[in-house]
């Protein structure tokens, strides 16, 4: 009872932290009805660039500010970790009322610092990200006759050393007639926080619309500064504003102000509200994903054939032959044993650094469980891009909860290696709770100092650092200790054979065994490298990744391949009388992380050619290292557990004295 009472307190604590600190919500969950004439406020997110991978605040540039001042919108934990900073903007629409030549503001004359930073952001190809009713602004262009989709629009453009800023925006809002549902109240989003009261019958008769599309066309016209001296925000600009995306005129200069204007048109669309994200989530190359899966299936079939041969032809044949002999013949055969049967007295000898192995396997189980559950939920649509930040938030939540599994597996494996001795389980549980999170915390802290120095919104605020530490030590660590407690109480796994006091000498090998272990990682890498390209493009090229169904299938295939690879290599090592299989089985499948890191470097050199500056490259390599370590723990755990089961099953069938 005390345990469950404490568990409820931990769950309540994490819920309060998520709710009070960051307004936990599911944006875009329900359609919002807007009556003709209702105000629609556009929000701004951080400006981003694939050249630097460092987001900055929208208002770090000399843009117009809203009349009531800049206000932050509700953000959840995942959004903050991703560098999103959603704020209100001066752009204001009225539902289904077209507006043209709307004057926004005239900035103060550009200072030297403002001019310099504006030029830098233009050179680094920063994009402005706008949001209306939870939909990011989308921009359509054509290249060689092919239509291209982009989210946001560039700050400006550099033509032959002259810098031009896009100071006029042409918006198109696609709307669809509101379709009444049985929902009495609607959960608010960042665009309409709060709960909408139940509507009356008279209000239902009023025609309403839902926003199903948000497009933007940036232009750079040259405004007459003298005409706007007495104009106020949202008043009409005296002359028609030409908007030609193919030409630019507003060149920026030091000491010169910039005039911003916009126009908006509403257009009724056949797109229904549930389909409004299709334009963002539509991903080309589905055939490539299927090719990746078929390629993985071929690798699995090949390895499965090898495993089948090992089990049915080799192991079964040897065991059957052994069981058919009488005791005298068995005793004689014991003197003539060869291959894996020779290491029967050493195969379960404790490995070097057993505590570290137990800790890494426990952390690997935690990461694997988090990955499977998160990707499954995302594939079922619970973590769509419409719900910004929920993917990261969900990963953190599942990771903390699965600390129970990490502690249980680490301690039970520790007791198995120590032949049932439960002493030291608290130390193993504590280290399992701190080992991988400690490495992640160290990497993220170093990278965060770089982001702080660059004044990027990607930097984690100090207050969030405190909250993450509280989540770690108040939720994750106690749950891991609880799992370790159950692992200490659970019966340890009995070895089927006794271990000799004197270790057997391993005969010299023709090739170094670690060379074979490192080479084994090529097979798991071959199952995921195609999908890895799409994931890397999503992370570093600003593309939306939402084929989580494919990703879940690839993850399952990867687990199968890792298990088969480690099993085959473990058997090969035992056949050459190498009984030190524990760590080798872990790194046989875990070595796939090495190839992923090499692929990341290749991606940096050949695909991210425009990545500018040592800070950006350091950030890329740091985040890649963090990802690679998580993959190594996960795949290594799969390989070790499958090999442990195989060795236990193999020698449980042998009765040698």
XYZ file of C-alpha atoms in Angstrom:
657
model
C 0.000 0.000 0.000
C 2.857 2.363 0.768
C 4.331 1.698 -2.657
C 1.111 2.487 -4.511
C 0.519 5.583 -2.381
C 3.976 6.867 -3.259
C 3.476 5.970 -6.913
C 0.300 8.084 -7.037
C 2.210 11.017 -5.559
C 4.912 10.712 -8.269
C 2.335 10.534 -11.072
C 0.471 13.539 -9.643
C 3.722 15.480 -9.358
C 4.704 14.939 -12.985
C 1.184 15.854 -14.145
C 1.279 19.094 -12.148
C 4.695 20.003 -13.530
C 3.523 19.406 -17.085
C 0.229 21.233 -16.550
C 1.290 24.271 -14.544
C 4.621 25.001 -16.181
C 3.849 24.539 -19.831
C 0.113 24.431 -20.419
C -0.113 20.790 -21.512
C -2.622 20.643 -24.363
C -3.385 18.939 -27.655
C -3.517 21.678 -30.294
C -5.530 21.043 -33.427
C -7.648 18.358 -31.795
C -11.021 19.874 -32.660
C -12.268 22.225 -35.382
C -12.947 25.827 -34.436
C -15.937 27.661 -35.847
C -15.325 31.238 -36.954
C -18.253 33.465 -37.868
C -17.826 35.977 -40.685
C -16.043 38.998 -39.255
C -14.389 37.151 -36.358
C -10.820 38.205 -35.690
C -8.119 35.730 -36.650
C -4.742 36.407 -35.097
C -1.567 35.148 -36.747
C 1.164 33.864 -34.466
C 4.896 33.729 -35.116
C 7.338 30.951 -34.280
C 11.134 31.071 -34.121
C 12.907 31.861 -37.377
C 14.865 28.841 -38.581
C 17.515 27.930 -41.118
C 18.978 24.675 -42.389
C 22.295 26.501 -42.767
C 22.884 26.996 -39.044
C 20.334 24.762 -37.254
C 20.037 27.515 -34.626
C 16.549 29.037 -34.202
C 16.173 32.667 -33.153
C 13.275 34.709 -31.870
C 11.121 36.398 -34.513
C 11.476 39.720 -32.715
C 15.268 39.526 -32.711
C 14.918 41.166 -36.152
C 13.482 44.656 -36.743
C 9.921 43.528 -37.469
C 6.636 45.176 -36.515
C 5.368 44.418 -33.033
C 1.715 43.995 -31.988
C -0.077 46.919 -30.383
C -0.585 45.195 -27.027
C 3.032 44.097 -26.791
C 4.701 40.761 -27.419
C 3.131 37.857 -25.510
C 4.173 34.217 -25.366
C 1.629 31.553 -26.234
C 1.143 28.386 -24.173
C 3.973 25.951 -24.797
C 4.506 22.389 -23.691
C 7.760 20.763 -22.687
C 8.432 19.307 -26.134
C 8.047 22.672 -27.873
C 10.577 24.339 -25.597
C 13.079 21.515 -26.087
C 12.653 21.803 -29.865
C 13.409 25.537 -29.756
C 9.885 26.710 -30.620
C 8.948 30.144 -29.284
C 5.375 30.923 -30.303
C 4.369 34.564 -29.851
C 1.616 36.856 -31.031
C 2.108 38.971 -34.152
C 0.682 42.220 -35.528
C -0.969 40.422 -38.469
C -4.724 40.456 -37.894
C -7.451 39.093 -40.205
C -11.236 39.114 -40.182
C -12.936 35.892 -41.210
C -13.995 35.881 -44.862
C -13.256 39.592 -45.327
C -10.598 40.347 -47.895
C -8.179 43.152 -47.143
C -5.692 44.837 -49.442
C -2.883 47.302 -48.937
C -3.005 47.132 -45.137
C -0.351 49.294 -43.501
C 1.386 47.540 -40.621
C 4.171 49.798 -39.387
C 7.245 51.793 -40.220
C 10.320 50.716 -38.279
C 12.821 53.047 -36.736
C 15.928 53.733 -38.835
C 18.146 50.651 -38.860
C 21.065 50.841 -36.466
C 24.455 49.374 -37.306
C 23.714 46.260 -35.217
C 20.245 45.781 -36.741
C 21.596 46.175 -40.257
C 24.404 43.719 -39.575
C 22.178 41.038 -38.027
C 19.577 41.436 -40.783
C 22.258 40.844 -43.416
C 23.536 37.798 -41.516
C 20.048 36.276 -41.302
C 19.505 36.841 -45.024
C 22.876 35.279 -45.893
C 22.075 32.292 -43.669
C 18.725 31.851 -45.436
C 16.530 32.166 -42.366
C 12.819 31.456 -42.783
C 9.978 33.258 -41.005
C 7.407 30.815 -39.609
C 3.827 32.049 -39.241
C 0.899 30.120 -37.731
C -2.848 30.630 -38.211
C -5.318 28.427 -36.326
C -2.437 26.013 -35.644
C -1.549 25.748 -39.366
C 1.939 26.869 -40.433
C 2.097 29.210 -43.402
C 2.992 27.323 -46.569
C 4.661 28.757 -49.668
C 4.478 27.260 -53.158
C 7.238 27.716 -55.724
C 8.252 26.036 -58.964
C 11.633 24.700 -59.970
C 12.106 23.418 -63.506
C 8.352 23.043 -63.817
C 7.958 20.997 -60.642
C 5.898 22.466 -57.761
C 7.697 22.732 -54.438
C 6.225 23.270 -50.964
C 7.939 25.242 -48.214
C 6.862 26.180 -44.725
C 7.407 29.858 -44.010
C 9.084 32.440 -46.200
C 12.645 33.821 -46.364
C 13.579 36.957 -44.433
C 15.097 38.430 -47.575
C 17.435 37.819 -50.465
C 20.985 38.741 -51.400
C 21.435 39.802 -55.039
C 24.970 40.672 -56.103
C 25.890 42.067 -52.707
C 22.678 44.067 -52.281
C 20.268 42.939 -49.562
C 16.519 43.059 -50.021
C 13.906 42.331 -47.368
C 10.416 40.927 -47.933
C 8.264 43.657 -46.452
C 4.875 42.836 -48.024
C 3.042 39.562 -47.480
C 0.199 38.294 -49.616
C -1.860 35.809 -47.604
C -4.446 33.355 -48.821
C -6.641 31.666 -46.217
C -8.545 28.574 -47.322
C -11.802 28.030 -45.428
C -14.434 25.311 -45.346
C -18.015 25.615 -44.132
C -18.361 24.550 -40.534
C -19.828 21.093 -40.058
C -21.543 20.722 -36.698
C -20.488 17.786 -34.510
C -21.822 16.428 -31.252
C -18.990 18.036 -29.332
C -20.496 20.374 -26.763
C -17.290 22.096 -25.849
C -14.036 22.484 -27.670
C -10.594 22.248 -26.153
C -8.671 25.415 -26.857
C -5.399 25.513 -28.711
C -2.609 28.008 -28.693
C -4.791 30.127 -30.992
C -7.924 29.980 -28.838
C -7.048 29.090 -25.286
C -9.833 28.143 -22.963
C -13.017 26.183 -23.285
C -15.703 27.387 -25.663
C -19.141 27.280 -24.018
C -21.998 25.263 -25.450
C -23.503 27.094 -28.420
C -27.208 27.844 -28.617
C -29.542 26.973 -31.493
C -29.509 30.571 -32.759
C -25.736 30.527 -32.874
C -25.818 27.247 -34.786
C -27.884 28.906 -37.519
C -25.165 31.525 -38.056
C -22.926 30.402 -40.943
C -19.397 29.669 -39.816
C -16.141 28.568 -41.376
C -13.079 26.552 -40.439
C -9.533 27.386 -41.501
C -8.207 24.546 -43.685
C -5.270 26.219 -45.423
C -2.813 29.080 -44.925
C -0.608 30.223 -47.799
C 1.793 33.137 -48.077
C 3.558 34.898 -50.961
C 6.399 37.261 -49.903
C 7.118 40.393 -51.922
C 9.606 43.229 -51.715
C 7.992 46.448 -53.008
C 9.510 49.882 -52.478
C 7.206 51.993 -50.310
C 7.031 55.765 -50.187
C 8.072 56.710 -46.665
C 6.425 60.133 -46.894
C 2.984 58.581 -47.478
C 2.965 56.643 -44.198
C 4.082 59.312 -41.750
C 0.580 59.859 -40.363
C -0.790 56.348 -40.928
C -1.734 54.105 -38.010
C -1.546 50.323 -37.867
C -4.187 48.544 -40.006
C -5.071 51.689 -41.986
C -5.105 51.456 -45.762
C -1.941 52.322 -47.639
C -2.647 55.302 -49.953
C -1.475 53.597 -53.172
C -1.993 50.038 -54.440
C 0.929 47.857 -53.355
C 2.368 45.804 -56.242
C 3.223 42.230 -55.242
C 5.470 40.506 -57.755
C 7.429 37.603 -56.237
C 9.795 37.606 -59.220
C 11.173 41.090 -58.510
C 12.570 42.806 -55.411
C 12.853 46.522 -54.706
C 13.122 47.107 -50.930
C 16.877 47.317 -50.419
C 17.967 47.685 -46.799
C 20.469 50.340 -45.797
C 21.884 51.647 -42.542
C 19.873 54.519 -41.105
C 16.880 53.727 -43.313
C 13.490 52.578 -41.995
C 11.388 49.747 -43.456
C 7.648 49.931 -44.178
C 5.676 46.703 -43.750
C 2.307 46.002 -45.373
C 0.156 42.969 -46.123
C -2.994 41.780 -47.869
C -5.239 38.787 -47.291
C -7.840 36.987 -49.381
C -10.203 34.233 -48.280
C -11.107 31.363 -50.543
C -13.626 28.605 -49.943
C -12.085 25.166 -50.375
C -13.286 21.586 -50.727
C -10.627 20.504 -48.233
C -12.295 19.181 -45.104
C -10.959 19.956 -41.666
C -9.560 16.434 -40.955
C -7.583 16.635 -44.223
C -6.113 20.098 -43.802
C -2.689 18.738 -42.790
C -2.364 16.618 -45.932
C -0.445 19.364 -47.744
C 2.205 19.318 -44.989
C 2.352 15.581 -44.385
C 2.311 14.404 -47.984
C 5.624 12.646 -48.457
C 6.994 11.547 -51.773
C 8.909 8.334 -52.190
C 6.550 5.785 -50.635
C 8.006 3.228 -53.055
C 11.429 3.899 -51.531
C 10.059 3.103 -48.066
C 8.660 -0.182 -49.329
C 12.002 -0.940 -50.987
C 13.677 -0.366 -47.622
C 11.317 -2.821 -45.951
C 11.794 -5.458 -48.679
C 15.559 -5.010 -48.396
C 15.324 -5.589 -44.650
C 13.181 -8.682 -45.174
C 15.830 -10.126 -47.498
C 18.531 -9.618 -44.853
C 16.281 -11.202 -42.202
C 15.539 -14.205 -44.440
C 19.251 -14.724 -45.090
C 20.112 -14.569 -41.387
C 17.111 -16.706 -40.453
C 18.425 -19.395 -42.802
C 21.783 -19.358 -41.024
C 20.086 -19.531 -37.618
C 17.917 -22.411 -38.834
C 20.986 -24.310 -39.975
C 22.658 -23.732 -36.605
C 19.675 -24.954 -34.640
C 18.362 -27.796 -36.779
C 21.445 -29.224 -38.418
C 24.312 -28.511 -36.043
C 23.027 -28.145 -32.503
C 20.162 -30.604 -32.773
C 22.349 -33.177 -34.502
C 25.011 -32.962 -31.808
C 22.470 -33.136 -28.982
C 20.594 -36.070 -30.510
C 23.801 -37.981 -31.039
C 24.878 -37.287 -27.481
C 21.556 -38.418 -25.975
C 21.649 -41.721 -27.868
C 24.964 -42.781 -26.286
C 25.171 -44.770 -23.080
C 27.031 -43.489 -20.044
C 30.309 -45.196 -20.895
C 30.244 -43.789 -24.393
C 29.349 -40.358 -22.994
C 32.337 -40.441 -20.687
C 34.528 -41.362 -23.643
C 32.935 -38.650 -25.738
C 33.584 -36.083 -23.020
C 37.282 -36.597 -23.610
C 36.838 -36.040 -27.342
C 34.580 -32.986 -27.233
C 35.225 -30.200 -29.676
C 33.812 -26.808 -30.567
C 31.248 -25.157 -28.313
C 31.003 -28.224 -26.047
C 34.549 -27.604 -24.813
C 33.652 -24.306 -23.129
C 30.806 -25.757 -21.064
C 32.678 -24.997 -17.842
C 33.468 -21.395 -18.788
C 30.551 -20.166 -20.878
C 28.781 -18.660 -17.851
C 31.892 -17.230 -16.261
C 31.253 -13.634 -15.154
C 32.345 -11.086 -17.765
C 34.680 -8.174 -17.215
C 32.912 -5.162 -15.649
C 29.653 -7.041 -14.974
C 27.971 -4.085 -13.256
C 28.531 -1.860 -16.305
C 27.040 -4.512 -18.597
C 23.956 -4.835 -16.366
C 23.526 -1.055 -16.284
C 23.818 -0.692 -20.062
C 21.376 -3.544 -20.679
C 18.894 -2.019 -18.228
C 19.156 1.387 -19.907
C 18.839 -0.297 -23.294
C 15.564 -1.971 -22.268
C 14.280 1.421 -21.120
C 15.220 3.108 -24.400
C 13.851 0.256 -26.517
C 10.534 0.322 -24.683
C 10.335 4.100 -25.052
C 11.037 3.872 -28.789
C 8.495 1.129 -29.470
C 5.684 2.746 -27.459
C 6.338 6.268 -28.800
C 6.522 5.206 -32.456
C 3.412 3.020 -32.033
C 1.446 5.931 -30.549
C 2.701 8.228 -33.314
C 1.736 5.668 -35.988
C -1.780 5.545 -34.517
C -2.038 9.335 -34.854
C -1.802 10.360 -31.200
C 1.327 12.457 -31.785
C 0.703 14.235 -35.062
C 2.661 17.354 -36.090
C -0.558 19.286 -35.441
C 0.174 18.678 -31.773
C 3.488 20.483 -31.640
C 5.957 19.075 -29.157
C 3.870 16.070 -28.097
C 6.332 13.631 -29.678
C 9.210 14.853 -27.481
C 6.921 15.171 -24.452
C 5.651 11.619 -24.979
C 9.190 10.267 -25.292
C 10.192 11.863 -21.988
C 7.066 10.585 -20.245
C 7.450 7.002 -21.472
C 11.170 7.062 -20.692
C 10.518 8.032 -17.074
C 7.763 5.447 -16.594
C 9.921 2.674 -18.091
C 12.572 3.315 -15.458
C 10.843 0.450 -13.632
C 11.853 -1.918 -16.450
C 15.430 -0.599 -16.463
C 15.896 -1.200 -12.746
C 14.253 -4.637 -12.856
C 16.326 -5.949 -15.784
C 19.618 -4.475 -14.523
C 19.267 -5.882 -11.000
C 17.974 -9.295 -12.077
C 20.851 -9.674 -14.535
C 23.243 -8.568 -11.781
C 21.877 -11.214 -9.418
C 22.143 -13.833 -12.173
C 25.813 -13.027 -12.777
C 26.448 -13.030 -9.013
C 24.671 -16.419 -8.656
C 21.752 -15.087 -6.646
C 23.586 -12.641 -4.374
C 21.354 -9.595 -4.003
C 23.989 -7.380 -2.384
C 24.715 -4.235 -4.349
C 21.319 -4.055 -6.075
C 20.736 -0.507 -4.813
C 24.015 0.640 -6.354
C 23.174 -1.058 -9.668
C 19.679 0.507 -9.720
C 21.043 3.942 -8.905
C 23.695 3.720 -11.618
C 21.128 2.467 -14.151
C 18.971 5.510 -13.343
C 21.874 7.906 -13.828
C 24.190 6.394 -16.448
C 22.532 7.202 -19.795
C 20.635 10.293 -18.521
C 23.935 11.552 -17.103
C 25.667 11.177 -20.491
C 22.715 12.892 -22.212
C 22.715 15.686 -19.629
C 26.445 16.282 -20.133
C 26.146 16.451 -23.942
C 23.068 18.702 -23.879
C 24.636 21.028 -21.298
C 27.740 21.565 -23.442
C 25.600 22.190 -26.531
C 23.329 24.466 -24.531
C 26.256 26.716 -23.618
C 26.952 27.113 -27.343
C 23.293 28.017 -27.971
C 23.273 30.422 -25.031
C 26.362 32.116 -26.415
C 24.611 32.502 -29.784
C 21.418 33.823 -28.103
C 19.400 31.151 -29.904
C 15.873 30.184 -28.873
C 17.085 26.591 -29.150
C 18.877 27.085 -25.835
C 17.071 25.406 -22.946
C 16.127 28.022 -20.314
C 17.618 27.597 -16.861
C 14.147 27.111 -15.368
C 13.571 24.181 -17.730
C 16.920 22.704 -16.693
C 15.648 22.719 -13.111
C 12.385 21.063 -14.159
C 14.228 18.365 -16.122
C 16.423 17.666 -13.082
C 13.307 17.418 -10.894
C 11.708 14.995 -13.348
C 14.904 12.971 -13.398
C 15.512 12.726 -9.646
C 11.904 12.860 -8.416
C 10.289 10.557 -10.997
C 12.784 8.539 -13.051
C 15.268 7.648 -10.302
C 12.642 6.496 -7.753
C 10.855 4.406 -10.389
C 14.159 2.785 -11.364
C 14.844 1.966 -7.697
C 11.356 0.460 -7.453
C 12.122 -1.703 -10.483
C 15.435 -2.693 -8.900
C 13.611 -3.689 -5.716
C 11.363 -6.054 -7.647
C 14.404 -7.341 -9.541
C 16.124 -8.111 -6.232
C 13.048 -10.000 -5.002
C 12.592 -11.951 -8.251
C 14.376 -15.317 -8.536
C 17.633 -15.122 -10.446
C 18.171 -17.172 -13.585
C 19.860 -20.468 -12.748
C 22.787 -21.498 -14.931
C 22.278 -24.967 -16.465
C 25.954 -25.954 -15.988
C 28.635 -25.412 -13.378
C 31.525 -23.030 -13.922
C 35.080 -24.305 -13.458
C 37.326 -22.581 -10.946
C 40.207 -22.242 -13.393
C 39.319 -20.459 -16.646
C 40.041 -22.302 -19.858
C 42.691 -20.828 -22.134
C 41.243 -19.456 -25.356
C 43.197 -20.746 -28.361
C 44.741 -18.125 -30.683
C 42.377 -16.976 -33.406
C 43.191 -16.492 -37.047
C 41.410 -13.138 -37.106
C 40.787 -10.738 -34.213
C 37.328 -11.456 -32.822
C 36.547 -7.741 -32.400
C 37.021 -7.264 -36.147
C 34.171 -9.689 -36.723
C 32.082 -7.941 -34.069
C 32.504 -4.539 -35.720
C 31.739 -5.981 -39.149
C 28.497 -7.491 -37.866
C 26.976 -4.010 -37.552
C 26.780 -3.674 -41.330
C 23.771 -6.024 -41.519
C 21.514 -4.062 -39.094
C 22.671 -0.850 -40.779
C 21.586 -2.255 -44.125
C 18.040 -2.654 -42.812
C 17.596 0.982 -41.801
C 19.921 3.191 -43.847
C 17.183 4.112 -46.356
C 14.750 5.121 -43.621
C 17.626 6.876 -41.876
C 17.930 9.253 -44.827
C 14.312 10.399 -44.394
C 14.779 10.803 -40.640
C 17.937 12.877 -41.128
C 16.170 15.028 -43.722
C 13.369 15.629 -41.245
C 15.740 16.559 -38.433
C 18.171 18.763 -40.356
C 16.458 19.841 -43.602
C 13.220 21.105 -42.090
C 11.018 18.456 -43.713
C 8.021 16.949 -41.979
C 8.338 13.258 -41.133
C 5.100 11.431 -40.515
C 5.431 7.918 -41.967
C 5.632 6.394 -38.504
C 3.920 3.257 -39.785
C 6.935 2.567 -41.995
C 9.245 3.489 -39.128
C 7.527 1.046 -36.766
C 7.905 -1.781 -39.300
C 11.585 -0.906 -39.806
C 12.094 -0.859 -36.021
C 10.603 -4.351 -35.671
C 12.780 -5.622 -38.529
C 15.836 -4.000 -36.936
C 15.171 -5.786 -33.642
C 14.900 -9.125 -35.466
C 18.115 -8.548 -37.435
C 20.033 -7.482 -34.307
C 18.897 -10.617 -32.479
C 19.892 -12.865 -35.374
C 23.278 -11.209 -35.914
C 24.288 -11.499 -32.256
C 23.022 -15.069 -32.047
C 25.051 -16.175 -35.092
C 28.212 -14.409 -33.900
C 27.891 -15.842 -30.404
C 27.649 -19.339 -31.847
C 30.687 -18.705 -34.063
C 32.724 -17.553 -31.063
C 31.718 -20.568 -29.002
C 32.660 -22.902 -31.855
C 36.227 -21.573 -31.805
C 36.315 -22.037 -27.990
C 36.013 -18.306 -27.249
C 33.840 -18.241 -24.120
C 34.018 -14.445 -23.647
C 30.750 -13.841 -25.459
C 29.009 -11.428 -23.089
C 30.355 -8.088 -24.294
C 30.856 -9.323 -27.856
C 27.181 -10.209 -28.171
C 26.303 -6.705 -26.956
C 28.569 -4.918 -29.423
C 27.879 -7.287 -32.341
C 24.505 -5.623 -32.856
C 25.420 -2.409 -31.020
C 28.181 -1.707 -33.545
C 25.467 -0.516 -35.948
C 25.766 2.789 -34.057
C 29.297 3.215 -35.425
C 28.020 3.027 -39.007
C 25.176 5.412 -38.235
C 27.695 7.920 -36.867
C 29.853 7.532 -39.992
C 26.713 8.044 -42.083
C 25.968 11.200 -40.069
C 29.412 12.560 -40.911
C 28.847 11.680 -44.567
C 25.467 13.477 -44.432
C 27.143 16.536 -42.927
C 29.786 16.682 -45.667
C 27.683 15.918 -48.736
C 24.070 16.881 -47.862
C 24.567 19.743 -45.428
C 27.220 21.524 -47.474
C 25.773 24.912 -46.627
C 25.970 24.340 -42.862
C 27.959 27.380 -41.807
C 30.238 27.931 -38.858
C 31.944 25.694 -36.290
C 29.084 26.183 -33.801
C 26.547 24.699 -36.215
C 28.816 21.759 -37.042
C 29.471 21.140 -33.326
C 25.733 21.181 -32.615
C 25.130 18.705 -35.434
C 27.858 16.320 -34.278
C 26.789 16.638 -30.634
C 23.160 15.760 -31.336
C 24.301 12.961 -33.658
C 26.506 11.529 -30.896
C 23.564 11.628 -28.490
C 21.362 9.778 -31.004
C 24.074 7.221 -31.775
C 24.642 6.380 -28.100
C 20.918 5.770 -27.606
C 20.883 3.472 -30.656
C 23.953 1.578 -29.395
C 22.336 0.934 -26.000
C 19.097 -0.216 -27.662
C 20.509 -2.501 -30.354
C 23.210 -3.858 -28.050
C 20.591 -4.832 -25.485
C 18.574 -6.705 -28.111
C 21.679 -8.609 -29.222
C 22.808 -9.469 -25.690
C 19.416 -10.699 -24.468
C 18.919 -12.879 -27.548
C 22.430 -14.343 -27.154
C 21.901 -14.961 -23.432
C 18.698 -16.866 -24.186
C 20.463 -18.857 -26.928
C 23.447 -19.827 -24.743
C 21.183 -20.737 -21.832
C 18.971 -22.863 -24.088
C 21.967 -24.501 -25.779
C 23.763 -25.595 -22.624
C 20.601 -26.492 -20.719
C 20.335 -29.429 -23.130
C 23.847 -30.653 -22.300
C 24.511 -32.670 -19.131
C 28.248 -32.730 -18.706
C 30.074 -33.323 -15.452
